[in-house]
Amino acid sequence: MKHTIPLEQRGFSMQLLMNRCPHCQITVAWSYDQAEEDRCPYCFSKLEPSWKEEMRSIPAERHTSASLAKWLDDAEIVQYENIKVSVAVGQAGIALMAQQENEEYQMRARLIIIGALMRQGQLAESGITIRKINKWAVEHSNNIVLARSFRHLATFFLRLRDGTSALEYALNSIAYLPENTPPQIRGNHLMTLAVALSHSGDLEEAHRRYEEILDICEATGNVRTSLYALNNLAYSMSELGRLHQAEQLAARMMDLLRKHDLPPVPFQLDTVSQIDLRIGKPETAVRLLMPLPDMYREGQLLGDVFSFFEGQITLSQALRQLGEYDQAQATLTRLKGFCEEKEAGGFLVRIKLEQAQLYAATDRYKEAYETFRDYHEELEKQRSDEREARSQILHTVFETNEARRSSEHYRELSLRDPLTGLYNRRFIDAHMEDLLSHLGSEQPITAVLIDLDHFKQINDTMSHEAGDAVLVQFAKILDAAAIEPAKAARLGGEEFLIICPGYDAAKGIEFAERVCELVRSSDWSSIIGEMNVTASIGVSTSNAGRTTSAALFAEADLAKRSGRNRVVASAD
């Protein structure tokens, strides 16, 4: 499927050549002027010169509706490191689809270029266009475009660092994907959801999505997305403290790079190095990161420059751990110069934090204190500037009244679990603090902590979608049972909590037994067939003036671990 088109919009001058990779049969792009590499950007197989010469000589294909649909699918599947190539692919799509009277195709082509423009930082313009396309999809009941526009809105809010809004749109992007969507496109939507979940602090749920993405990539030969997923999953496991799993995932990523004879890019090296620091191997991190500054100066460094900056902060930390204080200082001084050249203010603030820690490590406590104080002042100013910038972009993209309504809506969403709609841990932390300060010191309060039994078996035997459906149905049971003033929440994974102010021990146990029986006797067959769903429940009761939320939850957790499919009360 050859397509050649000169592109001179938005300051680009590029002759883009597109054809199917002879190995994976995905339509890919490269340019005479801006060639990425002599590899397919999807499967990373070598693109031989003979194939390119043959491609140049083949006449341009006359497109049918089916071939255009395949072209769009492939353009959405393939991700290009070179942003200019991404923009050029979008422009090629707009030019192709303009020849058709199919509005759906035209909207999809516009979204392709919008994805590239957001990577360039053109958020306000991109946001306005995405909203228009989203509105068109709603008015025309077009779920294909609706799902894609929701994914782009999720990306828009991720770039504004609004994880709550991003999560809502990412979930919608999955919900509206048609069943016949190519698995690679579903994988891209899951990637956006996984990133949004990570930004929202739900690393367990992000982990599940990354595992599903890896399954899709393995089945479809998608090397690039596999690398992204392995990198993000390794980082998430490291953040969760699962260092052995993180190390294994990082090793898988490096093995995949070696298999395809690919050099690691800075964000991959930084992930591996951060894991090395946490498992006590700072010398390995130094070996990986030390060569990068020279490569940066010589223009040989691939990938995102900001990932390089991130890695240099990690390098300074590794050198500090090794006691190589002079080298750590030289790394920070050099990095400061690089960041000033690129006007990377956010990294200049972060350099101050590492500088303060380096001063403290060398017993320069006065300088450490002063630098740490400056760091906090500049960090607060940076956050204020970011809030103002976000506000300006949102008011450009959304009408003022709608923006106000959206703000209130998202504030409420930030206290809710995105999958089940129950309250989340953020709400519970604030709610418990309020309850314990306002309840009378002798008034009882009961915590009912609940785990779904053998939930991993449901995921492994059925599917992650079936697991999600079980969680949603389970949440409905809890929500119906938790009559005011009781509050039901999902703490993460398959763990749930109901807070019952005013419930003494007897009432709390009676309530928990009723919940246990409701779960046991509910009909789950439409979701998981003949498999059973049961719950382990721990109950802890105390007087409000004699406990803390941490103590109450710990006692309930201890009780819950005493057995499956039953209610156990704490000893108190």
mmCIF file of C-alpha atoms in Angstrom, residues 76-278:
data_model
loop_
_atom_site.group_PDB
_atom_site.id
_atom_site.type_symbol
_atom_site.label_atom_id
_atom_site.label_comp_id
_atom_site.label_asym_id
_atom_site.label_seq_id
_atom_site.Cartn_x
_atom_site.Cartn_y
_atom_site.Cartn_z
ATOM 1 C CA GLU A 76 -3.153 4.427 14.942
ATOM 2 C CA ILE A 77 -1.210 1.288 15.893
ATOM 3 C CA VAL A 78 2.313 2.461 15.027
ATOM 4 C CA GLN A 79 4.053 4.922 17.340
ATOM 5 C CA TYR A 80 7.009 6.942 16.055
ATOM 6 C CA GLU A 81 9.764 8.278 18.298
ATOM 7 C CA ASN A 82 10.343 11.047 15.742
ATOM 8 C CA ILE A 83 7.524 13.546 16.359
ATOM 9 C CA LYS A 84 7.951 15.096 12.916
ATOM 10 C CA VAL A 85 7.257 11.735 11.304
ATOM 11 C CA SER A 86 4.162 11.356 13.521
ATOM 12 C CA VAL A 87 2.865 14.755 12.410
ATOM 13 C CA ALA A 88 3.611 13.876 8.794
ATOM 14 C CA VAL A 89 1.662 10.619 9.069
ATOM 15 C CA GLY A 90 -1.313 12.564 10.434
ATOM 16 C CA GLN A 91 -1.108 15.063 7.601
ATOM 17 C CA ALA A 92 -0.914 12.233 5.080
ATOM 18 C CA GLY A 93 -4.032 10.753 6.633
ATOM 19 C CA ILE A 94 -5.928 14.041 6.419
ATOM 20 C CA ALA A 95 -4.937 14.396 2.758
ATOM 21 C CA LEU A 96 -6.054 10.837 1.979
ATOM 22 C CA MET A 97 -9.344 11.011 3.862
ATOM 23 C CA ALA A 98 -10.222 14.382 2.331
ATOM 24 C CA GLN A 99 -10.771 12.490 -0.919
ATOM 25 C CA GLN A 100 -13.562 10.499 0.737
ATOM 26 C CA GLU A 101 -17.013 11.470 1.956
ATOM 27 C CA ASN A 102 -16.588 9.350 5.087
ATOM 28 C CA GLU A 103 -16.646 11.704 8.094
ATOM 29 C CA GLU A 104 -15.609 8.937 10.482
ATOM 30 C CA TYR A 105 -12.363 8.422 8.588
ATOM 31 C CA GLN A 106 -11.732 12.160 8.504
ATOM 32 C CA MET A 107 -12.222 12.453 12.267
ATOM 33 C CA ARG A 108 -9.854 9.554 12.932
ATOM 34 C CA ALA A 109 -7.200 11.122 10.689
ATOM 35 C CA ARG A 110 -7.494 14.414 12.584
ATOM 36 C CA LEU A 111 -7.010 12.587 15.886
ATOM 37 C CA ILE A 112 -3.796 11.000 14.591
ATOM 38 C CA ILE A 113 -2.206 14.378 13.981
ATOM 39 C CA ILE A 114 -3.596 15.745 17.267
ATOM 40 C CA GLY A 115 -1.778 12.984 19.137
ATOM 41 C CA ALA A 116 1.505 14.165 17.610
ATOM 42 C CA LEU A 117 0.784 17.850 18.270
ATOM 43 C CA MET A 118 0.131 17.144 21.957
ATOM 44 C CA ARG A 119 3.594 15.588 22.144
ATOM 45 C CA GLN A 120 4.898 18.937 20.888
ATOM 46 C CA GLY A 121 3.131 20.722 23.745
ATOM 47 C CA GLN A 122 0.317 22.321 21.693
ATOM 48 C CA LEU A 123 -2.263 21.484 24.357
ATOM 49 C CA ALA A 124 -4.833 24.269 24.051
ATOM 50 C CA GLU A 125 -5.225 23.899 20.292
ATOM 51 C CA SER A 126 -5.283 20.101 20.594
ATOM 52 C CA GLY A 127 -7.837 20.138 23.406
ATOM 53 C CA ILE A 128 -10.260 22.310 21.437
ATOM 54 C CA THR A 129 -10.048 19.992 18.419
ATOM 55 C CA ILE A 130 -10.473 16.831 20.496
ATOM 56 C CA ARG A 131 -13.597 18.239 22.133
ATOM 57 C CA LYS A 132 -15.095 19.083 18.733
ATOM 58 C CA ILE A 133 -14.402 15.563 17.491
ATOM 59 C CA ASN A 134 -15.789 14.084 20.706
ATOM 60 C CA LYS A 135 -18.961 16.154 20.298
ATOM 61 C CA TRP A 136 -19.311 14.934 16.695
ATOM 62 C CA ALA A 137 -18.945 11.314 17.861
ATOM 63 C CA VAL A 138 -21.635 11.756 20.528
ATOM 64 C CA GLU A 139 -24.043 13.421 18.088
ATOM 65 C CA HIS A 140 -23.506 10.667 15.505
ATOM 66 C CA SER A 141 -23.440 7.780 18.034
ATOM 67 C CA ASN A 142 -20.107 6.735 16.551
ATOM 68 C CA ASN A 143 -18.358 4.601 19.158
ATOM 69 C CA ILE A 144 -15.254 4.106 17.008
ATOM 70 C CA VAL A 145 -14.461 7.824 17.069
ATOM 71 C CA LEU A 146 -15.880 8.281 20.571
ATOM 72 C CA ALA A 147 -13.477 5.749 22.099
ATOM 73 C CA ARG A 148 -10.503 7.329 20.324
ATOM 74 C CA SER A 149 -11.495 10.873 21.302
ATOM 75 C CA PHE A 150 -11.847 9.761 24.936
ATOM 76 C CA ARG A 151 -8.333 8.310 24.805
ATOM 77 C CA HIS A 152 -6.967 11.605 23.453
ATOM 78 C CA LEU A 153 -8.818 13.524 26.175
ATOM 79 C CA ALA A 154 -7.203 11.207 28.728
ATOM 80 C CA THR A 155 -3.787 12.015 27.242
ATOM 81 C CA PHE A 156 -4.658 15.734 27.260
ATOM 82 C CA PHE A 157 -5.387 15.632 30.995
ATOM 83 C CA LEU A 158 -2.329 13.491 31.719
ATOM 84 C CA ARG A 159 -0.198 16.208 30.155
ATOM 85 C CA LEU A 160 -1.961 18.703 32.428
ATOM 86 C CA ARG A 161 -1.108 16.396 35.356
ATOM 87 C CA ASP A 162 -4.786 15.923 36.156
ATOM 88 C CA GLY A 163 -4.763 12.190 36.853
ATOM 89 C CA THR A 164 -8.376 12.046 38.040
ATOM 90 C CA SER A 165 -9.823 13.491 34.843
ATOM 91 C CA ALA A 166 -7.431 11.416 32.745
ATOM 92 C CA LEU A 167 -8.611 8.274 34.495
ATOM 93 C CA GLU A 168 -12.282 8.969 33.803
ATOM 94 C CA TYR A 169 -11.663 9.496 30.098
ATOM 95 C CA ALA A 170 -9.295 6.506 29.855
ATOM 96 C CA LEU A 171 -11.980 4.240 31.336
ATOM 97 C CA ASN A 172 -14.511 5.633 28.859
ATOM 98 C CA SER A 173 -12.081 4.997 25.995
ATOM 99 C CA ILE A 174 -12.049 1.303 26.910
ATOM 100 C CA ALA A 175 -15.791 1.110 27.522
ATOM 101 C CA TYR A 176 -16.685 2.470 24.066
ATOM 102 C CA LEU A 177 -14.172 0.435 22.039
ATOM 103 C CA PRO A 178 -16.092 -1.825 19.625
ATOM 104 C CA GLU A 179 -15.544 -5.557 20.072
ATOM 105 C CA ASN A 180 -13.923 -5.904 16.632
ATOM 106 C CA THR A 181 -11.210 -3.326 17.417
ATOM 107 C CA PRO A 182 -7.729 -4.597 16.422
ATOM 108 C CA PRO A 183 -5.935 -5.897 19.535
ATOM 109 C CA GLN A 184 -3.008 -3.497 19.036
ATOM 110 C CA ILE A 185 -5.368 -0.496 19.224
ATOM 111 C CA ARG A 186 -6.965 -1.948 22.340
ATOM 112 C CA GLY A 187 -3.440 -2.286 23.725
ATOM 113 C CA ASN A 188 -2.785 1.418 23.097
ATOM 114 C CA HIS A 189 -5.991 2.317 24.949
ATOM 115 C CA LEU A 190 -5.002 0.026 27.829
ATOM 116 C CA MET A 191 -1.605 1.732 27.936
ATOM 117 C CA THR A 192 -3.284 5.116 28.422
ATOM 118 C CA LEU A 193 -5.471 3.628 31.159
ATOM 119 C CA ALA A 194 -2.466 2.031 32.878
ATOM 120 C CA VAL A 195 -0.579 5.339 32.881
ATOM 121 C CA ALA A 196 -3.647 7.160 34.251
ATOM 122 C CA LEU A 197 -4.031 4.542 36.996
ATOM 123 C CA SER A 198 -0.369 4.986 37.922
ATOM 124 C CA HIS A 199 -0.794 8.776 38.087
ATOM 125 C CA SER A 200 -3.793 8.246 40.361
ATOM 126 C CA GLY A 201 -1.736 6.051 42.684
ATOM 127 C CA ASP A 202 -3.482 2.756 41.883
ATOM 128 C CA LEU A 203 -0.366 0.820 40.935
ATOM 129 C CA GLU A 204 -2.001 -2.572 41.475
ATOM 130 C CA GLU A 205 -4.660 -1.855 38.842
ATOM 131 C CA ALA A 206 -2.012 -0.386 36.527
ATOM 132 C CA HIS A 207 -0.031 -3.611 36.937
ATOM 133 C CA ARG A 208 -2.976 -5.689 35.739
ATOM 134 C CA ARG A 209 -3.378 -3.543 32.602
ATOM 135 C CA TYR A 210 0.337 -3.710 31.776
ATOM 136 C CA GLU A 211 0.224 -7.505 32.000
ATOM 137 C CA GLU A 212 -2.714 -7.537 29.591
ATOM 138 C CA ILE A 213 -0.815 -5.214 27.226
ATOM 139 C CA LEU A 214 2.181 -7.557 27.266
ATOM 140 C CA ASP A 215 -0.073 -10.487 26.350
ATOM 141 C CA ILE A 216 -1.419 -8.499 23.375
ATOM 142 C CA CYS A 217 2.085 -7.474 22.283
ATOM 143 C CA GLU A 218 3.371 -11.027 22.426
ATOM 144 C CA ALA A 219 0.444 -12.252 20.308
ATOM 145 C CA THR A 220 0.829 -9.477 17.716
ATOM 146 C CA GLY A 221 4.606 -9.012 17.575
ATOM 147 C CA ASN A 222 4.448 -5.397 18.789
ATOM 148 C CA VAL A 223 8.013 -4.831 19.977
ATOM 149 C CA ARG A 224 7.876 -1.083 20.651
ATOM 150 C CA THR A 225 4.790 -1.252 22.864
ATOM 151 C CA SER A 226 6.249 -4.301 24.649
ATOM 152 C CA LEU A 227 9.271 -2.198 25.565
ATOM 153 C CA TYR A 228 7.092 0.639 26.864
ATOM 154 C CA ALA A 229 4.947 -1.758 28.902
ATOM 155 C CA LEU A 230 7.934 -3.613 30.385
ATOM 156 C CA ASN A 231 9.581 -0.332 31.323
ATOM 157 C CA ASN A 232 6.462 1.083 32.980
ATOM 158 C CA LEU A 233 5.620 -2.190 34.713
ATOM 159 C CA ALA A 234 9.177 -2.542 36.059
ATOM 160 C CA TYR A 235 9.000 0.994 37.419
ATOM 161 C CA SER A 236 5.569 0.358 38.998
ATOM 162 C CA MET A 237 6.788 -2.832 40.702
ATOM 163 C CA SER A 238 9.771 -0.902 42.026
ATOM 164 C CA GLU A 239 7.451 1.768 43.444
ATOM 165 C CA LEU A 240 5.390 -0.965 45.122
ATOM 166 C CA GLY A 241 8.554 -2.352 46.721
ATOM 167 C CA ARG A 242 8.415 -5.586 44.716
ATOM 168 C CA LEU A 243 12.056 -5.327 43.805
ATOM 169 C CA HIS A 244 12.584 -8.926 42.680
ATOM 170 C CA GLN A 245 9.726 -8.615 40.173
ATOM 171 C CA ALA A 246 10.981 -5.187 39.096
ATOM 172 C CA GLU A 247 14.462 -6.603 38.481
ATOM 173 C CA GLN A 248 13.048 -9.484 36.435
ATOM 174 C CA LEU A 249 10.927 -7.148 34.294
ATOM 175 C CA ALA A 250 13.870 -4.818 33.701
ATOM 176 C CA ALA A 251 15.945 -7.819 32.639
ATOM 177 C CA ARG A 252 13.193 -8.868 30.190
ATOM 178 C CA MET A 253 13.223 -5.376 28.699
ATOM 179 C CA MET A 254 16.994 -5.382 28.255
ATOM 180 C CA ASP A 255 16.875 -8.912 26.746
ATOM 181 C CA LEU A 256 14.263 -7.736 24.230
ATOM 182 C CA LEU A 257 16.461 -4.793 23.271
ATOM 183 C CA ARG A 258 19.441 -7.100 22.751
ATOM 184 C CA LYS A 259 17.336 -9.557 20.738
ATOM 185 C CA HIS A 260 16.545 -6.808 18.226
ATOM 186 C CA ASP A 261 20.018 -5.246 18.416
ATOM 187 C CA LEU A 262 18.572 -1.987 19.795
ATOM 188 C CA PRO A 263 20.402 0.484 22.029
ATOM 189 C CA PRO A 264 18.517 1.363 25.233
ATOM 190 C CA VAL A 265 17.190 4.921 25.337
ATOM 191 C CA PRO A 266 17.529 7.169 28.405
ATOM 192 C CA PHE A 267 14.151 6.442 30.013
ATOM 193 C CA GLN A 268 14.882 2.690 29.901
ATOM 194 C CA LEU A 269 18.346 3.166 31.381
ATOM 195 C CA ASP A 270 16.904 5.375 34.100
ATOM 196 C CA THR A 271 14.277 2.781 35.060
ATOM 197 C CA VAL A 272 16.908 0.019 35.290
ATOM 198 C CA SER A 273 19.221 2.314 37.263
ATOM 199 C CA GLN A 274 16.535 3.332 39.760
ATOM 200 C CA ILE A 275 15.831 -0.347 40.417
ATOM 201 C CA ASP A 276 19.574 -0.952 40.856
ATOM 202 C CA LEU A 277 19.685 1.812 43.470
ATOM 203 C CA ARG A 278 16.834 0.254 45.420
#
